PDB file of C-alpha atoms in Angstrom:
ATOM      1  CA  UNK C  44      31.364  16.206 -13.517  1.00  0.00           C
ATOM      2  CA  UNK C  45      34.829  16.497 -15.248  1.00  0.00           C
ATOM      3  CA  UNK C  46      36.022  14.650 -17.338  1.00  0.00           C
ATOM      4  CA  UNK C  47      37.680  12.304 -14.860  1.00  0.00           C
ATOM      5  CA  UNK C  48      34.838  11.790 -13.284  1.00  0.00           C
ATOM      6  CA  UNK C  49      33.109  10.319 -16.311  1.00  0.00           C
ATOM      7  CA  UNK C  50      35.802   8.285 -17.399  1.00  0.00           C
ATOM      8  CA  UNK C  51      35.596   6.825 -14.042  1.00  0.00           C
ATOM      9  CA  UNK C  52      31.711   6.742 -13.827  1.00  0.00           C
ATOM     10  CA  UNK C  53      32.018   4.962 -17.540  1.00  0.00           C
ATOM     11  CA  UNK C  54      34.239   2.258 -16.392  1.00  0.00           C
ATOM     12  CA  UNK C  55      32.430   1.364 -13.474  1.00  0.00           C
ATOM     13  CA  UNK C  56      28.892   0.859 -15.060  1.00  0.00           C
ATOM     14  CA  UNK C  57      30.081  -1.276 -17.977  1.00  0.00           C
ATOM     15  CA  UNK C  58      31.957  -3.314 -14.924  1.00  0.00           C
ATOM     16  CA  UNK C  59      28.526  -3.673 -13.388  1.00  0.00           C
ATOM     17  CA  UNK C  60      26.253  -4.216 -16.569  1.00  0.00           C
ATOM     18  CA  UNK C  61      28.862  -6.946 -17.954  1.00  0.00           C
ATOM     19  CA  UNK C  62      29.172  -8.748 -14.486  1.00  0.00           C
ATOM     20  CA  UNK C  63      33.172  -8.919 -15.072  1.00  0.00           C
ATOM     21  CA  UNK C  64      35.451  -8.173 -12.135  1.00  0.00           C
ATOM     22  CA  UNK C  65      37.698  -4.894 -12.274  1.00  0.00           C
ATOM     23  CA  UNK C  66      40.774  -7.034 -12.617  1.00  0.00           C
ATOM     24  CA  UNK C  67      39.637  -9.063 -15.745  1.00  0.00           C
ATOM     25  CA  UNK C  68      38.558  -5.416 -17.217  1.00  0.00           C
ATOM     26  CA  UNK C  69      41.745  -3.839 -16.424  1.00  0.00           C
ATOM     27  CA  UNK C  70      43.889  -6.801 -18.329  1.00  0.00           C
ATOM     28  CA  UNK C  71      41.735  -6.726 -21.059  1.00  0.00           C
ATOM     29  CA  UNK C  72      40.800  -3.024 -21.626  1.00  0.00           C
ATOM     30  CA  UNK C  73      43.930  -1.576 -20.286  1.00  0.00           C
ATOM     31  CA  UNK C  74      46.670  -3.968 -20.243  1.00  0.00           C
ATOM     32  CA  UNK C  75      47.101  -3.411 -16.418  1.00  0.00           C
ATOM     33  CA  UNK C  76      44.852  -5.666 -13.866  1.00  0.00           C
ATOM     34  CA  UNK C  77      45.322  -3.074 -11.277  1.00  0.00           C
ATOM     35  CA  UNK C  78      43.768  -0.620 -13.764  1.00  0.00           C
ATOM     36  CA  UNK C  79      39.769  -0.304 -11.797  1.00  0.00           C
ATOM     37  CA  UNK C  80      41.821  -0.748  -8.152  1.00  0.00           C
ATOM     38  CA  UNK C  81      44.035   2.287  -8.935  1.00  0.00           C
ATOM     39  CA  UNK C  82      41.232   4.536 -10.454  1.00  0.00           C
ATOM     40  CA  UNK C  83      39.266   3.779  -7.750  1.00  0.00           C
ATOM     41  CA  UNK C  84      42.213   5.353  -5.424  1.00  0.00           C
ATOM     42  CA  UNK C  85      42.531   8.479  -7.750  1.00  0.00           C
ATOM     43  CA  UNK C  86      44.617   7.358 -10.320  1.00  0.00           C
ATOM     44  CA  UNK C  87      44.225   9.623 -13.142  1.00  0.00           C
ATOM     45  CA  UNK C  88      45.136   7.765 -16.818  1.00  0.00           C
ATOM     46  CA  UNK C  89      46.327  10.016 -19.507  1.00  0.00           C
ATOM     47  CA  UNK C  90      43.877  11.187 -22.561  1.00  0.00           C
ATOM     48  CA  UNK C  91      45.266   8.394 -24.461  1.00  0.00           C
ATOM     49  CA  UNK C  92      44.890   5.879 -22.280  1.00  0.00           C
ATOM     50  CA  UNK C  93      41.158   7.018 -20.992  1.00  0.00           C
ATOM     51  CA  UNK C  94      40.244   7.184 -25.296  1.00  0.00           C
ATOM     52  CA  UNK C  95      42.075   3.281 -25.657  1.00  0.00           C
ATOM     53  CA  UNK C  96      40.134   2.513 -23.085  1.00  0.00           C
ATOM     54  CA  UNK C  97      36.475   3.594 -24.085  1.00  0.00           C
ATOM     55  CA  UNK C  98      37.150   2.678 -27.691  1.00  0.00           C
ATOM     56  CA  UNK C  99      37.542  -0.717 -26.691  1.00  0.00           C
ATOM     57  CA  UNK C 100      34.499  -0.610 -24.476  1.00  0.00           C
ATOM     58  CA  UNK C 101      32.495   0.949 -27.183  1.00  0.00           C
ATOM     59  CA  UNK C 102      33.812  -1.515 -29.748  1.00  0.00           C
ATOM     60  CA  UNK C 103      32.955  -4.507 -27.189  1.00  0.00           C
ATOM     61  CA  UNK C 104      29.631  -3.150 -27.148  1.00  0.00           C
ATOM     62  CA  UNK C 105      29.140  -3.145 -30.803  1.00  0.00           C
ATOM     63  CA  UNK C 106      30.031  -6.580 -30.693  1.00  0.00           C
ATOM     64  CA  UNK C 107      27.218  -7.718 -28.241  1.00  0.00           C
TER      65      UNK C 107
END
């Protein structure tokens, strides 16, 4: 699995465990409510974006 992959695999599981749809996830853990929709289609989000975006899932989880 690259690295891609597990960005994407990341994403989608914290979608599923926190019940939230991929556009409230994409406004508030990428700024973009197409975000999930595009990934899904192969959009690949630059190393900045992809470490914004886990920090903010890992800080999210810290928080539960």
């Amino acid at each position: 699995m690259n690295e891609i992959e597990a960005f994407k695999t990341t994403v989608e599981a914290f979608i599923a465990d926190k019940k939230i749809t991929p556009t409230r996830f994409g406004k508030e853990f990428a700024g973009d409510p197409l975000f999930v929709f595009q990934l899904r289609v192969g959009r690949e989000p630059r190393v900045a974006t992809r470490e914004k975006v886990l920090n903010a899932i890992s800080k999210s989880e810290q928080a539960a």
